[in-house]
PDB file of C-alpha atoms and ligand atoms in Angstrom:
ATOM      1  CA  MET A  94       0.000   0.000   0.000  1.00 43.00           C
ATOM      2  CA  LYS A  95       2.893   2.359   0.842  1.00 49.00           C
ATOM      3  CA  GLU A  96       3.925   2.962  -2.768  1.00 57.00           C
ATOM      4  CA  ILE A  97       0.400   3.840  -4.022  1.00 67.00           C
ATOM      5  CA  LYS A  98       0.045   7.593  -4.422  1.00 80.00           C
ATOM      6  CA  GLY A  99      -3.366   7.904  -6.118  1.00 87.00           C
ATOM      7  CA  ALA A 100      -6.938   7.418  -5.022  1.00 90.00           C
ATOM      8  CA  ILE A 101     -10.116   6.064  -6.500  1.00 94.00           C
ATOM      9  CA  LEU A 102     -13.561   7.527  -7.133  1.00 96.00           C
ATOM     10  CA  ILE A 103     -16.246   5.008  -8.108  1.00 97.00           C
ATOM     11  CA  ILE A 104     -19.521   6.141  -9.636  1.00 98.00           C
ATOM     12  CA  SER A 105     -22.320   3.594  -9.902  1.00 98.00           C
ATOM     13  CA  GLY A 106     -26.056   3.687 -10.443  1.00 97.00           C
ATOM     14  CA  PRO A 107     -28.725   2.284 -12.715  1.00 96.00           C
ATOM     15  CA  SER A 108     -28.532   2.896 -16.422  1.00 95.00           C
ATOM     16  CA  GLY A 109     -30.017   6.320 -17.193  1.00 97.00           C
ATOM     17  CA  CYS A 110     -29.449   7.851 -13.725  1.00 97.00           C
ATOM     18  CA  GLY A 111     -27.015  10.411 -15.196  1.00 97.00           C
ATOM     19  CA  LYS A 112     -23.528   8.984 -14.521  1.00 97.00           C
ATOM     20  CA  SER A 113     -21.996  10.032 -17.863  1.00 94.00           C
ATOM     21  CA  THR A 114     -23.621  13.468 -17.637  1.00 95.00           C
ATOM     22  CA  LEU A 115     -22.122  14.081 -14.176  1.00 95.00           C
ATOM     23  CA  LEU A 116     -18.753  12.566 -15.065  1.00 94.00           C
ATOM     24  CA  LYS A 117     -18.321  15.226 -17.754  1.00 92.00           C
ATOM     25  CA  GLU A 118     -18.552  17.861 -14.993  1.00 88.00           C
ATOM     26  CA  ILE A 119     -15.779  16.119 -13.041  1.00 87.00           C
ATOM     27  CA  TYR A 120     -13.520  16.128 -16.099  1.00 89.00           C
ATOM     28  CA  LYS A 121     -14.098  19.846 -16.668  1.00 91.00           C
ATOM     29  CA  ASN A 122     -13.424  20.767 -13.034  1.00 90.00           C
ATOM     30  CA  ILE A 123     -11.100  18.261 -11.316  1.00 87.00           C
ATOM     31  CA  PRO A 124      -7.348  18.265 -12.138  1.00 87.00           C
ATOM     32  CA  ASN A 125      -5.022  15.297 -12.481  1.00 89.00           C
ATOM     33  CA  TYR A 126      -7.649  12.602 -12.916  1.00 93.00           C
ATOM     34  CA  TYR A 127      -7.557   9.421 -14.992  1.00 95.00           C
ATOM     35  CA  PHE A 128     -10.804   8.005 -16.340  1.00 96.00           C
ATOM     36  CA  SER A 129     -10.802   4.225 -16.418  1.00 97.00           C
ATOM     37  CA  ILE A 130     -11.824   3.142 -19.923  1.00 97.00           C
ATOM     38  CA  SER A 131     -13.579  -0.183 -19.530  1.00 98.00           C
ATOM     39  CA  THR A 132     -13.501  -3.102 -21.927  1.00 98.00           C
ATOM     40  CA  THR A 133     -16.881  -4.428 -23.030  1.00 98.00           C
ATOM     41  CA  THR A 134     -18.545  -6.912 -25.363  1.00 98.00           C
ATOM     42  CA  ARG A 135     -21.653  -4.767 -25.850  1.00 96.00           C
ATOM     43  CA  ASP A 136     -22.401  -3.016 -29.167  1.00 95.00           C
ATOM     44  CA  ILE A 137     -21.308   0.578 -29.767  1.00 95.00           C
ATOM     45  CA  ARG A 138     -24.137   2.998 -28.821  1.00 91.00           C
ATOM     46  CA  GLY A 139     -24.952   6.388 -30.397  1.00 88.00           C
ATOM     47  CA  GLU A 140     -21.897   8.640 -30.757  1.00 90.00           C
ATOM     48  CA  GLU A 141     -19.536   6.386 -28.780  1.00 93.00           C
ATOM     49  CA  GLU A 142     -15.989   5.787 -30.028  1.00 96.00           C
ATOM     50  CA  ASP A 143     -13.779   2.745 -29.566  1.00 97.00           C
ATOM     51  CA  GLY A 144     -10.838   3.538 -27.242  1.00 97.00           C
ATOM     52  CA  ILE A 145     -12.532   6.657 -25.865  1.00 95.00           C
ATOM     53  CA  ASP A 146     -15.819   5.537 -24.332  1.00 95.00           C
ATOM     54  CA  TYR A 147     -14.937   1.847 -24.131  1.00 97.00           C
ATOM     55  CA  HIS A 148     -12.602  -0.704 -25.650  1.00 98.00           C
ATOM     56  CA  PHE A 149     -15.129  -2.702 -27.657  1.00 98.00           C
ATOM     57  CA  VAL A 150     -14.066  -6.348 -28.033  1.00 98.00           C
ATOM     58  CA  THR A 151     -15.539  -9.741 -28.971  1.00 98.00           C
ATOM     59  CA  ILE A 152     -16.606 -12.276 -26.350  1.00 98.00           C
ATOM     60  CA  GLU A 153     -13.582 -14.427 -27.346  1.00 98.00           C
ATOM     61  CA  GLU A 154     -11.134 -11.550 -26.775  1.00 98.00           C
ATOM     62  CA  PHE A 155     -12.760 -10.715 -23.450  1.00 98.00           C
ATOM     63  CA  GLU A 156     -12.575 -14.319 -22.250  1.00 98.00           C
ATOM     64  CA  LYS A 157      -8.901 -14.571 -23.304  1.00 98.00           C
ATOM     65  CA  ASN A 158      -8.174 -11.566 -21.081  1.00 98.00           C
ATOM     66  CA  ILE A 159     -10.033 -13.200 -18.185  1.00 97.00           C
ATOM     67  CA  GLU A 160      -7.898 -16.334 -18.576  1.00 98.00           C
ATOM     68  CA  ALA A 161      -4.694 -14.282 -18.787  1.00 97.00           C
ATOM     69  CA  GLY A 162      -5.586 -12.518 -15.505  1.00 96.00           C
ATOM     70  CA  ASN A 163      -5.547  -9.080 -17.167  1.00 97.00           C
ATOM     71  CA  PHE A 164      -8.629  -7.705 -15.388  1.00 97.00           C
ATOM     72  CA  LEU A 165      -8.635  -5.898 -12.049  1.00 96.00           C
ATOM     73  CA  GLU A 166     -12.362  -6.689 -12.019  1.00 97.00           C
ATOM     74  CA  TYR A 167     -15.032  -7.766 -14.470  1.00 98.00           C
ATOM     75  CA  ALA A 168     -18.736  -8.587 -14.398  1.00 97.00           C
ATOM     76  CA  ARG A 169     -21.688  -9.544 -16.565  1.00 96.00           C
ATOM     77  CA  VAL A 170     -24.079  -6.603 -16.722  1.00 94.00           C
ATOM     78  CA  HIS A 171     -27.330  -6.585 -18.766  1.00 88.00           C
ATOM     79  CA  ASN A 172     -26.099  -9.789 -20.563  1.00 90.00           C
ATOM     80  CA  ASN A 173     -22.736  -8.296 -21.679  1.00 96.00           C
ATOM     81  CA  TYR A 174     -19.234  -8.493 -20.235  1.00 98.00           C
ATOM     82  CA  TYR A 175     -17.665  -5.325 -18.772  1.00 98.00           C
ATOM     83  CA  GLY A 176     -14.221  -5.172 -17.173  1.00 98.00           C
ATOM     84  CA  THR A 177     -11.353  -2.981 -15.976  1.00 98.00           C
ATOM     85  CA  MET A 178      -7.825  -3.771 -17.186  1.00 97.00           C
ATOM     86  CA  LEU A 179      -5.316  -3.891 -14.337  1.00 96.00           C
ATOM     87  CA  GLU A 180      -2.293  -2.316 -16.038  1.00 95.00           C
ATOM     88  CA  PRO A 181      -3.472   1.260 -16.787  1.00 96.00           C
ATOM     89  CA  ILE A 182      -5.030   1.549 -13.328  1.00 95.00           C
ATOM     90  CA  THR A 183      -1.798   0.509 -11.598  1.00 92.00           C
ATOM     91  CA  LYS A 184       0.110   3.101 -13.628  1.00 93.00           C
ATOM     92  CA  ALA A 185      -2.386   5.904 -12.917  1.00 93.00           C
ATOM     93  CA  LEU A 186      -2.371   5.131  -9.180  1.00 90.00           C
ATOM     94  CA  ASN A 187       1.434   5.102  -9.110  1.00 89.00           C
ATOM     95  CA  ASP A 188       1.376   8.476 -10.891  1.00 90.00           C
ATOM     96  CA  GLY A 189      -0.745   9.939  -8.065  1.00 88.00           C
ATOM     97  CA  LYS A 190      -3.899  10.387 -10.154  1.00 92.00           C
ATOM     98  CA  LEU A 191      -7.493  10.380  -9.008  1.00 93.00           C
ATOM     99  CA  VAL A 192      -8.739   7.330 -10.886  1.00 95.00           C
ATOM    100  CA  VAL A 193     -12.430   7.647 -11.791  1.00 96.00           C
ATOM    101  CA  PHE A 194     -14.536   4.545 -12.494  1.00 97.00           C
ATOM    102  CA  ASP A 195     -18.029   4.247 -13.963  1.00 97.00           C
ATOM    103  CA  ILE A 196     -18.749   0.636 -12.948  1.00 97.00           C
ATOM    104  CA  ASP A 197     -21.694  -1.409 -11.735  1.00 96.00           C
ATOM    105  CA  VAL A 198     -22.475  -2.604  -8.210  1.00 96.00           C
ATOM    106  CA  GLN A 199     -20.623  -5.936  -8.703  1.00 97.00           C
ATOM    107  CA  GLY A 200     -17.444  -4.114  -9.782  1.00 97.00           C
ATOM    108  CA  HIS A 201     -17.741  -1.791  -6.782  1.00 97.00           C
ATOM    109  CA  LYS A 202     -17.966  -4.777  -4.437  1.00 97.00           C
ATOM    110  CA  ILE A 203     -14.823  -6.375  -5.934  1.00 96.00           C
ATOM    111  CA  LEU A 204     -12.777  -3.155  -5.789  1.00 96.00           C
ATOM    112  CA  ARG A 205     -13.884  -2.511  -2.193  1.00 94.00           C
ATOM    113  CA  GLU A 206     -12.529  -5.917  -1.229  1.00 93.00           C
ATOM    114  CA  LYS A 207      -9.273  -5.404  -3.148  1.00 91.00           C
ATOM    115  CA  LEU A 208      -8.514  -1.740  -2.489  1.00 89.00           C
ATOM    116  CA  GLY A 209     -10.479  -0.766   0.636  1.00 86.00           C
ATOM    117  CA  ASN A 210      -9.555   2.691   1.924  1.00 82.00           C
ATOM    118  CA  LEU A 211      -8.292   4.023  -1.402  1.00 86.00           C
ATOM    119  CA  ILE A 212     -11.912   4.177  -2.536  1.00 94.00           C
ATOM    120  CA  THR A 213     -14.511   6.904  -2.334  1.00 96.00           C
ATOM    121  CA  SER A 214     -17.777   5.717  -3.846  1.00 97.00           C
ATOM    122  CA  VAL A 215     -21.018   7.343  -4.868  1.00 98.00           C
ATOM    123  CA  PHE A 216     -24.305   5.800  -5.903  1.00 98.00           C
ATOM    124  CA  ILE A 217     -26.410   7.928  -8.219  1.00 98.00           C
ATOM    125  CA  THR A 218     -30.099   7.432  -8.849  1.00 97.00           C
ATOM    126  CA  THR A 219     -33.242   9.214 -10.029  1.00 97.00           C
ATOM    127  CA  PRO A 220     -36.101  10.204  -7.680  1.00 95.00           C
ATOM    128  CA  THR A 221     -38.226   7.280  -8.996  1.00 96.00           C
ATOM    129  CA  LEU A 222     -37.999   4.219 -11.244  1.00 96.00           C
ATOM    130  CA  LYS A 223     -40.555   5.809 -13.588  1.00 96.00           C
ATOM    131  CA  ILE A 224     -38.278   8.850 -14.095  1.00 97.00           C
ATOM    132  CA  LEU A 225     -35.354   6.526 -14.804  1.00 97.00           C
ATOM    133  CA  GLU A 226     -37.351   4.813 -17.550  1.00 97.00           C
ATOM    134  CA  GLN A 227     -38.484   8.173 -18.968  1.00 97.00           C
ATOM    135  CA  ARG A 228     -34.842   9.336 -19.179  1.00 97.00           C
ATOM    136  CA  LEU A 229     -33.768   6.166 -20.976  1.00 97.00           C
ATOM    137  CA  VAL A 230     -36.626   6.582 -23.466  1.00 97.00           C
ATOM    138  CA  ALA A 231     -35.835  10.300 -23.956  1.00 97.00           C
ATOM    139  CA  ARG A 232     -32.114   9.549 -24.484  1.00 95.00           C
ATOM    140  CA  ASP A 233     -33.197   7.574 -27.548  1.00 93.00           C
ATOM    141  CA  THR A 234     -30.065   5.409 -27.802  1.00 91.00           C
ATOM    142  CA  ASP A 235     -31.509   1.970 -26.976  1.00 92.00           C
ATOM    143  CA  THR A 236     -34.268  -0.317 -28.221  1.00 94.00           C
ATOM    144  CA  LYS A 237     -37.428  -0.925 -26.176  1.00 96.00           C
ATOM    145  CA  GLU A 238     -36.091  -4.405 -25.228  1.00 95.00           C
ATOM    146  CA  ILE A 239     -32.754  -3.036 -23.993  1.00 94.00           C
ATOM    147  CA  ILE A 240     -34.533  -0.325 -21.985  1.00 96.00           C
ATOM    148  CA  GLU A 241     -36.803  -2.959 -20.385  1.00 96.00           C
ATOM    149  CA  LYS A 242     -33.766  -5.055 -19.409  1.00 94.00           C
ATOM    150  CA  ARG A 243     -32.027  -2.017 -17.883  1.00 95.00           C
ATOM    151  CA  VAL A 244     -35.127  -0.980 -15.925  1.00 96.00           C
ATOM    152  CA  GLU A 245     -35.398  -4.571 -14.645  1.00 95.00           C
ATOM    153  CA  SER A 246     -31.710  -4.528 -13.542  1.00 94.00           C
ATOM    154  CA  ALA A 247     -32.290  -1.173 -11.792  1.00 95.00           C
ATOM    155  CA  LYS A 248     -34.727  -2.844  -9.385  1.00 95.00           C
ATOM    156  CA  SER A 249     -31.945  -4.992  -7.896  1.00 93.00           C
ATOM    157  CA  GLU A 250     -29.105  -2.446  -8.302  1.00 95.00           C
ATOM    158  CA  ILE A 251     -30.919   0.101  -6.097  1.00 95.00           C
ATOM    159  CA  CYS A 252     -30.782  -2.374  -3.163  1.00 94.00           C
ATOM    160  CA  GLU A 253     -26.973  -1.957  -3.029  1.00 94.00           C
ATOM    161  CA  PHE A 254     -26.819   1.797  -2.368  1.00 95.00           C
ATOM    162  CA  LEU A 255     -26.067   1.378   1.344  1.00 95.00           C
ATOM    163  CA  ASP A 256     -22.668  -0.151   0.467  1.00 96.00           C
ATOM    164  CA  TYR A 257     -21.565   3.233  -0.972  1.00 97.00           C
ATOM    165  CA  ASP A 258     -20.073   6.221   0.832  1.00 96.00           C
ATOM    166  CA  TYR A 259     -22.478   8.731  -0.740  1.00 97.00           C
ATOM    167  CA  LEU A 260     -25.875   8.819  -2.435  1.00 97.00           C
ATOM    168  CA  ILE A 261     -26.911  11.441  -4.998  1.00 97.00           C
ATOM    169  CA  ILE A 262     -30.537  11.716  -6.110  1.00 97.00           C
ATOM    170  CA  ASN A 263     -30.122  13.304  -9.523  1.00 97.00           C
ATOM    171  CA  ASP A 264     -33.407  15.211  -9.711  1.00 96.00           C
ATOM    172  CA  ASN A 265     -31.792  18.511 -10.627  1.00 96.00           C
ATOM    173  CA  ILE A 266     -28.637  18.585 -12.743  1.00 95.00           C
ATOM    174  CA  HIS A 267     -27.193  21.764 -11.137  1.00 95.00           C
ATOM    175  CA  LYS A 268     -27.641  20.427  -7.595  1.00 97.00           C
ATOM    176  CA  ALA A 269     -26.289  16.987  -8.540  1.00 97.00           C
ATOM    177  CA  THR A 270     -23.268  18.602 -10.253  1.00 96.00           C
ATOM    178  CA  LYS A 271     -22.406  20.561  -7.096  1.00 96.00           C
ATOM    179  CA  GLU A 272     -22.693  17.392  -5.025  1.00 97.00           C
ATOM    180  CA  ILE A 273     -20.526  15.266  -7.319  1.00 96.00           C
ATOM    181  CA  LEU A 274     -17.825  17.950  -7.455  1.00 95.00           C
ATOM    182  CA  SER A 275     -17.706  18.143  -3.637  1.00 95.00           C
ATOM    183  CA  ILE A 276     -17.372  14.361  -3.413  1.00 96.00           C
ATOM    184  CA  ALA A 277     -14.664  14.320  -6.114  1.00 94.00           C
ATOM    185  CA  SER A 278     -12.692  16.934  -4.133  1.00 91.00           C
ATOM    186  CA  ILE A 279     -12.899  14.779  -1.024  1.00 91.00           C
ATOM    187  CA  ALA A 280     -11.750  11.734  -3.004  1.00 92.00           C
ATOM    188  CA  ARG A 281      -8.900  13.806  -4.477  1.00 87.00           C
ATOM    189  CA  ALA A 282      -7.765  14.766  -0.967  1.00 84.00           C
ATOM    190  CA  LYS A 283      -7.251  11.079  -0.209  1.00 80.00           C
ATOM    191  CA  THR A 284      -4.421  10.982  -2.753  1.00 73.00           C
ATOM    192  CA  LYS A 285      -2.555  13.291  -0.376  1.00 67.00           C
ATOM    193  CA  LEU A 286      -3.299  11.074   2.627  1.00 66.00           C
ATOM    194  CA  PHE A 287      -1.873   8.053   0.861  1.00 63.00           C
ATOM    195  CA  ASP A 288       1.258   9.942  -0.103  1.00 64.00           C
ATOM    196  CA  LYS A 289       1.910  10.080   3.653  1.00 65.00           C
ATOM    197  CA  ASN A 290       5.679   9.616   3.567  1.00 67.00           C
ATOM    198  CA  SER A 291       6.360  12.614   1.360  1.00 69.00           C
ATOM    199  CA  ILE A 292       3.870  14.788   3.268  1.00 66.00           C
ATOM    200  CA  VAL A 293       5.555  13.975   6.577  1.00 70.00           C
ATOM    201  CA  LYS A 294       9.029  14.588   5.059  1.00 70.00           C
ATOM    202  CA  GLU A 295       7.936  17.961   3.658  1.00 73.00           C
ATOM    203  CA  TRP A 296       6.344  18.955   6.962  1.00 74.00           C
ATOM    204  CA  LEU A 297       9.439  18.046   8.961  1.00 77.00           C
ATOM    205  CA  ASN A 298      11.733  19.937   6.576  1.00 78.00           C
ATOM    206  CA  SER A 299       9.732  23.159   6.249  1.00 74.00           C
TER     207      SER A 299
HETATM  208  N1  ATP B 292     -30.982  15.802 -13.706  1.00 68.25           N
HETATM  209  C1  ATP B 292     -31.407  15.413 -14.904  1.00 68.25           C
HETATM  210  N2  ATP B 292     -32.622  15.791 -15.332  1.00 68.25           N
HETATM  211  C2  ATP B 292     -33.097  15.410 -16.550  1.00 68.25           C
HETATM  212  N3  ATP B 292     -32.415  14.635 -17.419  1.00 68.25           N
HETATM  213  C3  ATP B 292     -31.193  14.227 -17.043  1.00 68.25           C
HETATM  214  C4  ATP B 292     -30.605  14.589 -15.786  1.00 68.25           C
HETATM  215  N4  ATP B 292     -29.371  14.042 -15.698  1.00 68.25           N
HETATM  216  C5  ATP B 292     -29.171  13.355 -16.853  1.00 68.25           C
HETATM  217  N5  ATP B 292     -30.251  13.481 -17.665  1.00 68.25           N
HETATM  218  C6  ATP B 292     -30.462  12.864 -18.988  1.00 68.25           C
HETATM  219  O1  ATP B 292     -30.790  11.487 -18.764  1.00 68.25           O
HETATM  220  C7  ATP B 292     -30.258  10.658 -19.794  1.00 68.25           C
HETATM  221  C8  ATP B 292     -29.393   9.555 -19.168  1.00 68.25           C
HETATM  222  O2  ATP B 292     -28.210  10.159 -18.644  1.00 68.25           O
HETATM  223  P1  ATP B 292     -26.781   9.471 -18.812  1.00 68.25           P
HETATM  224  O3  ATP B 292     -26.610   8.964 -20.202  1.00 68.25           O
HETATM  225  O4  ATP B 292     -25.788  10.425 -18.262  1.00 68.25           O
HETATM  226  O5  ATP B 292     -26.995   8.211 -17.828  1.00 68.25           O
HETATM  227  P2  ATP B 292     -25.990   7.041 -17.433  1.00 68.25           P
HETATM  228  O6  ATP B 292     -26.219   6.765 -16.005  1.00 68.25           O
HETATM  229  O7  ATP B 292     -24.611   7.384 -17.853  1.00 68.25           O
HETATM  230  O8  ATP B 292     -26.538   5.829 -18.305  1.00 68.25           O
HETATM  231  P3  ATP B 292     -25.762   4.488 -18.784  1.00 68.25           P
HETATM  232  O9  ATP B 292     -25.398   3.701 -17.570  1.00 68.25           O
HETATM  233  O10 ATP B 292     -26.791   3.800 -19.630  1.00 68.25           O
HETATM  234  O11 ATP B 292     -24.559   4.906 -19.597  1.00 68.25           O
HETATM  235  C9  ATP B 292     -29.484  11.564 -20.759  1.00 68.25           C
HETATM  236  O12 ATP B 292     -30.298  11.857 -21.868  1.00 68.25           O
HETATM  237  C10 ATP B 292     -29.212  12.834 -19.894  1.00 68.25           C
HETATM  238  O13 ATP B 292     -29.135  14.001 -20.699  1.00 68.25           O
HETATM  239  N1  LIG B 293     -18.206  -4.081 -13.270  1.00 68.25           N
HETATM  240  C1  LIG B 293     -18.085  -3.216 -14.286  1.00 68.25           C
HETATM  241  N2  LIG B 293     -19.164  -2.505 -14.708  1.00 68.25           N
HETATM  242  C2  LIG B 293     -18.987  -1.622 -15.697  1.00 68.25           C
HETATM  243  C3  LIG B 293     -17.741  -1.422 -16.322  1.00 68.25           C
HETATM  244  N3  LIG B 293     -17.888  -0.483 -17.298  1.00 68.25           N
HETATM  245  C4  LIG B 293     -19.163  -0.094 -17.262  1.00 68.25           C
HETATM  246  N4  LIG B 293     -19.837  -0.768 -16.299  1.00 68.25           N
HETATM  247  C5  LIG B 293     -21.260  -0.650 -15.940  1.00 68.25           C
HETATM  248  O1  LIG B 293     -22.051  -1.330 -16.886  1.00 68.25           O
HETATM  249  C6  LIG B 293     -23.362  -0.752 -16.898  1.00 68.25           C
HETATM  250  C7  LIG B 293     -23.814  -0.515 -18.308  1.00 68.25           C
HETATM  251  O2  LIG B 293     -23.030   0.456 -18.938  1.00 68.25           O
HETATM  252  P1  LIG B 293     -23.463   1.033 -20.386  1.00 68.25           P
HETATM  253  O3  LIG B 293     -22.358   1.922 -20.825  1.00 68.25           O
HETATM  254  O4  LIG B 293     -23.703  -0.153 -21.276  1.00 68.25           O
HETATM  255  O5  LIG B 293     -24.742   1.792 -20.144  1.00 68.25           O
HETATM  256  C8  LIG B 293     -23.275   0.537 -16.090  1.00 68.25           C
HETATM  257  O6  LIG B 293     -23.837   0.264 -14.814  1.00 68.25           O
HETATM  258  C9  LIG B 293     -21.796   0.779 -15.959  1.00 68.25           C
HETATM  259  O7  LIG B 293     -21.489   1.454 -14.752  1.00 68.25           O
HETATM  260  C10 LIG B 293     -16.628  -2.195 -15.860  1.00 68.25           C
HETATM  261  O8  LIG B 293     -15.483  -2.091 -16.337  1.00 68.25           O
HETATM  262  N5  LIG B 293     -16.854  -3.064 -14.846  1.00 68.25           N
END
């Protein structure tokens, strides 16, 4: 643990709650972060780009990476594989970055077990399930069947919110943005706590 200088911010919540929308605010306002680009077997959606939003791979490629032990964590979500490659995360943490994850509740559980105190986590949701469904329909990026599957998954995902450090009810985008930025600043401050040796050295020498 001693050599890790970075910290981790995990954002989870049901599909359509507003994770990507709020993450954009973090990227505009928080310095020295690294966004974890996940690997997935799902199809490209809307304006997404390979290597920017996700690394889009086949099921065979994904399973090869599982066998090779290349994932820090992975899970099956809405019938597709999603996973985080270990190598870029290790590098970003060693570089003292705030590493930001958009992962599901299973991924959060795994990272909690592996990385404990390095993590600050936030669960985002809408005021009601109905509003979640309305947002997915209004986003207009998924078929009716995919939306139904995601709404169904939301019913079990919501049960996990107590395992997170913070909860944001994204009813108003301005309020939710303020809240996520405050939480990101707190998570950022942890990078300094984990760089304890250099902080103590600086303090003693000043
Ligand atoms: N507070 C809000 N009020 C109204 N609409 C919102 C709000 N926040 C986000 N939205 C809209 O809801 C839709 C879903 O948001 P977004 O794509 O950010 O969700 P997500 O959690 O990232 O979903 P996914 O997990 O499927 O990627 C988008 O069309 C977004 O513009
Ligand atoms: N456990 C993981 N979950 C992940 C990862 N990357 C994304 N996700 C989660 O999957 C769902 C669906 O995402 P979408 O982009 O298809 O809407 C969502 O809950 C994400 O948070 C990952 O690497 N590991």
